[in-house]
Amino acid sequence: QVYCDFSGYTDIGRGSALLLGIKLPENFELPYLAHDLADFWRRWHMSLSYWLRDYVYIPLGGSKGNPLQNWANLFITMVACGLWHGAAWHYVLFGCMQGLGLIVNREWKHLLKKFGALSAICNTSVGKWCGTVVTMLFITVTYTIFRAPDVPVGLNVLQAWFSGSAGCTLWLPIVKSGVLYLLTVYSGFWLLTEAVKSALPKKPETEWKGVYPSMVRYASWTAAAFLIVAARPTIATPFVYFQF
C-alpha cells in the first residue's frame, strides 16, 4: 500500500509535469527488487535518500573514521529519516530499525570481501534473489511499524504474524471476497512490467512509445482500466503520504 500509494502519485505528478514541459526526477527505481538494504535506499524515495545523504550523513562524517563512528552516522541518519515523517515514537522506531539494518548490511559486505567463495555464491542469480527476499521481509516488518498508528499496535500486528494467531481472521475474508485473485492478477502484471523495464535499456519517458507494438500497448491499457475499475474503493481513500 505504501509503495503503490507513494510511487503512484509520484508518477501522476511527474506525468502531469511532463504535459507542461517540466521534467521532474525519477523517485523510485524498482525498490522491491533491491538485493540488499543499501540498494533499497538507493531506489526508494530517491529525492529524500539523496537529501539525507548530502545534508545529514556526509556532514556527520559519512563512511570516514572508525567503524563505530560510521555506525553512528548511519544510525543517526536513519533516525532523522524516521523523524522526517513525523514526531512520533513509531517513526523513531522505524528509523532505528532501518539504521541497525544498514549497519548489519555494511558489515555483511565487509565479511563478503574477506571470503571470496561466499561472495561468489551471493553474486549468483540464486544468491541475488535470496538477498531480494530477505530484504523484502525486513522492509515488510519495518514498514508494518511505520504504517501502524503507534508502537503498541505495530508490535501487536507483528506478534500476530509470527505467532500465527492472525491467520484465520485475516485470510478467510480475503479469500471469500475474491481480493486474493485480484491481487494475483495485479502482481502478475506488476512483475511482468518490472521485468520488462529492468531488461530494456533506460529511456526517457518521451521515447517509450515506440518500444511496444500498438496492440500490446492498447491491450495493456484496456486491462489496466478494467482492473482499476474492478478494484476501486467503495469510499474515497486519501493518499497515505498526504499526511506528511
XYZ file of C-alpha atoms in Angstrom:
244
model
C 0.000 0.000 0.000
C 2.758 2.436 0.928
C 4.726 1.705 -2.253
C 1.773 1.829 -4.665
C 0.407 4.947 -2.958
C 3.634 6.945 -2.969
C 5.107 5.700 -6.247
C 1.718 6.015 -7.939
C 1.076 9.630 -7.094
C 4.723 10.465 -7.804
C 4.158 9.098 -11.323
C 0.970 11.160 -11.601
C 2.932 14.258 -10.585
C 5.773 13.522 -13.000
C 3.365 12.788 -15.848
C 1.389 15.985 -15.197
C 4.632 17.966 -15.154
C 5.701 16.427 -18.488
C 2.453 17.687 -20.048
C 3.656 21.171 -19.091
C 7.164 20.530 -20.403
C 8.723 20.109 -16.955
C 10.812 17.004 -16.299
C 10.910 16.007 -12.629
C 13.491 13.460 -11.437
C 12.563 9.807 -11.017
C 11.771 8.997 -7.379
C 11.501 5.188 -7.410
C 13.538 2.619 -9.321
C 12.086 -0.864 -8.730
C 12.841 -0.716 -4.958
C 11.340 -4.124 -4.128
C 13.813 -5.804 -6.489
C 16.771 -4.480 -4.438
C 19.352 -7.113 -3.480
C 20.187 -5.543 -0.095
C 19.050 -2.739 2.198
C 21.576 -0.161 0.955
C 20.433 -0.900 -2.594
C 16.819 -0.447 -1.460
C 17.503 3.059 -0.158
C 19.205 3.960 -3.441
C 15.957 3.032 -5.212
C 13.255 4.148 -2.715
C 12.138 7.801 -2.410
C 15.398 8.830 -4.043
C 14.880 12.563 -3.544
C 14.730 12.061 0.245
C 17.516 9.460 0.268
C 19.897 11.757 -1.619
C 18.970 14.699 0.602
C 19.702 12.654 3.743
C 22.997 11.508 2.236
C 24.131 15.016 1.227
C 22.860 17.013 4.211
C 22.934 14.567 7.144
C 25.145 11.522 6.517
C 28.100 13.215 4.759
C 28.229 16.246 7.137
C 28.312 13.793 10.066
C 31.413 12.215 8.556
C 29.924 9.627 6.201
C 31.984 6.462 5.911
C 35.126 8.140 7.203
C 36.561 7.391 10.622
C 36.457 4.165 12.605
C 33.625 1.607 12.322
C 31.845 2.879 15.440
C 31.697 6.412 14.031
C 30.410 5.056 10.730
C 27.725 3.031 12.526
C 26.677 6.122 14.495
C 26.448 8.180 11.280
C 24.234 5.566 9.614
C 22.048 5.203 12.700
C 21.569 8.974 13.226
C 20.772 9.473 9.523
C 18.020 6.852 9.558
C 16.561 8.139 12.838
C 16.394 11.542 11.117
C 14.640 9.791 8.223
C 12.070 8.435 10.678
C 11.544 11.817 12.335
C 11.114 13.447 8.915
C 7.800 11.580 8.671
C 6.554 12.944 11.996
C 7.343 13.426 15.677
C 6.005 10.061 16.865
C 7.683 7.082 18.529
C 6.732 4.583 15.829
C 8.576 6.710 13.255
C 11.593 6.849 15.563
C 11.450 3.054 15.990
C 11.191 2.658 12.211
C 14.306 4.803 11.764
C 16.183 2.846 14.449
C 15.329 -0.462 12.755
C 16.468 0.855 9.378
C 19.675 2.222 10.902
C 20.501 -1.116 12.537
C 19.642 -2.895 9.295
C 22.065 -0.706 7.310
C 24.812 -1.330 9.891
C 24.329 -5.099 9.573
C 24.186 -4.735 5.779
C 27.512 -2.858 5.740
C 29.252 -5.371 7.990
C 27.906 -8.216 5.845
C 29.518 -6.616 2.776
C 32.831 -6.323 4.642
C 32.547 -10.011 5.513
C 31.947 -10.947 1.876
C 35.153 -9.148 0.878
C 37.128 -11.420 3.221
C 35.544 -14.653 1.989
C 35.680 -14.846 -1.793
C 33.789 -18.159 -2.016
C 30.845 -16.777 -0.021
C 30.851 -13.617 -2.138
C 30.759 -15.699 -5.316
C 27.717 -17.611 -4.034
C 25.900 -14.382 -3.127
C 26.593 -12.950 -6.587
C 24.898 -15.840 -8.390
C 21.310 -15.430 -9.608
C 20.015 -17.589 -6.745
C 22.084 -15.644 -4.220
C 20.790 -12.309 -5.503
C 17.171 -13.485 -5.373
C 17.707 -14.742 -1.813
C 19.050 -11.282 -0.958
C 15.956 -9.712 -2.523
C 13.641 -11.958 -0.478
C 15.474 -11.255 2.802
C 15.470 -7.515 2.057
C 11.744 -7.595 1.247
C 10.959 -9.428 4.502
C 12.927 -6.869 6.514
C 11.208 -3.970 4.723
C 7.790 -5.552 5.334
C 8.458 -5.885 9.061
C 9.777 -2.343 9.460
C 7.053 -0.775 7.327
C 4.453 -2.503 9.491
C 5.734 -0.350 12.359
C 5.803 2.674 10.052
C 2.214 2.186 8.864
C 0.747 1.475 12.324
C -0.822 4.372 14.249
C 1.536 3.774 17.189
C 4.178 1.377 18.524
C 1.854 -0.956 20.535
C -0.421 -1.563 17.523
C 2.553 -2.235 15.268
C 4.094 -4.692 17.730
C 0.736 -6.439 18.178
C 0.464 -6.924 14.410
C 3.987 -8.374 14.252
C 3.254 -10.645 17.218
C 0.146 -11.921 15.444
C 2.220 -12.544 12.319
C 4.942 -14.576 13.958
C 2.636 -16.439 16.337
C 0.206 -17.359 13.533
C -2.773 -16.129 15.556
C -3.893 -13.764 12.769
C -4.238 -16.479 10.138
C -7.959 -17.238 10.336
C -9.140 -13.681 10.909
C -7.049 -12.248 8.071
C -7.151 -14.831 5.301
C -10.733 -16.113 5.431
C -12.398 -12.781 4.498
C -9.715 -12.147 1.839
C -10.314 -15.499 0.144
C -14.105 -15.151 0.344
C -14.115 -11.637 -1.098
C -12.063 -12.584 -4.160
C -9.394 -9.992 -3.319
C -6.773 -12.750 -3.410
C -7.484 -13.462 -7.072
C -7.421 -9.781 -7.966
C -4.101 -9.353 -6.150
C -2.708 -12.316 -8.080
C -3.602 -10.653 -11.391
C -2.179 -7.327 -10.238
C 1.033 -8.999 -9.056
C 1.392 -10.787 -12.387
C 1.051 -7.542 -14.345
C 3.395 -5.746 -11.953
C 6.117 -8.410 -12.097
C 5.888 -8.554 -15.897
C 6.168 -4.775 -16.164
C 9.107 -4.638 -13.740
C 10.899 -7.458 -15.561
C 10.469 -5.783 -18.956
C 11.539 -2.405 -17.601
C 14.665 -3.786 -15.937
C 15.631 -5.803 -19.030
C 15.304 -2.954 -21.524
C 17.814 -0.086 -21.731
C 16.934 3.104 -19.879
C 14.969 5.567 -21.977
C 13.387 8.960 -21.322
C 9.616 8.814 -20.807
C 9.041 10.502 -24.169
C 10.875 7.687 -26.032
C 8.942 4.706 -24.641
C 6.109 4.993 -27.142
C 7.979 3.159 -29.904
C 9.230 0.281 -27.713
C 5.998 -1.715 -27.607
C 3.757 -2.606 -30.576
C 0.480 -0.674 -30.689
C -1.664 -3.750 -29.994
C 0.354 -4.589 -26.876
C 0.013 -1.024 -25.588
C -3.744 -0.896 -26.212
C -4.307 -4.333 -24.649
C -2.279 -3.361 -21.568
C -4.124 -0.057 -21.157
C -7.505 -1.759 -21.518
C -6.614 -4.444 -18.969
C -5.308 -1.788 -16.585
C -8.512 0.259 -16.946
C -10.711 -2.784 -16.174
C -8.590 -3.730 -13.167
C -8.685 -0.176 -11.809
C -12.489 -0.082 -12.102
C -12.843 -3.568 -10.553
C -10.601 -2.714 -7.602
C -11.867 0.802 -6.933
C -12.633 1.514 -3.261
C -16.234 1.989 -2.185
C -15.275 5.174 -0.337
C -12.729 7.875 -1.135
C -9.331 6.872 0.244
C -6.800 9.701 0.706
C -3.170 9.192 -0.240
C -1.136 7.848 2.699
C 1.653 10.366 2.143
C -0.665 13.377 2.153
C -0.302 13.411 5.948
C 3.430 14.194 5.753
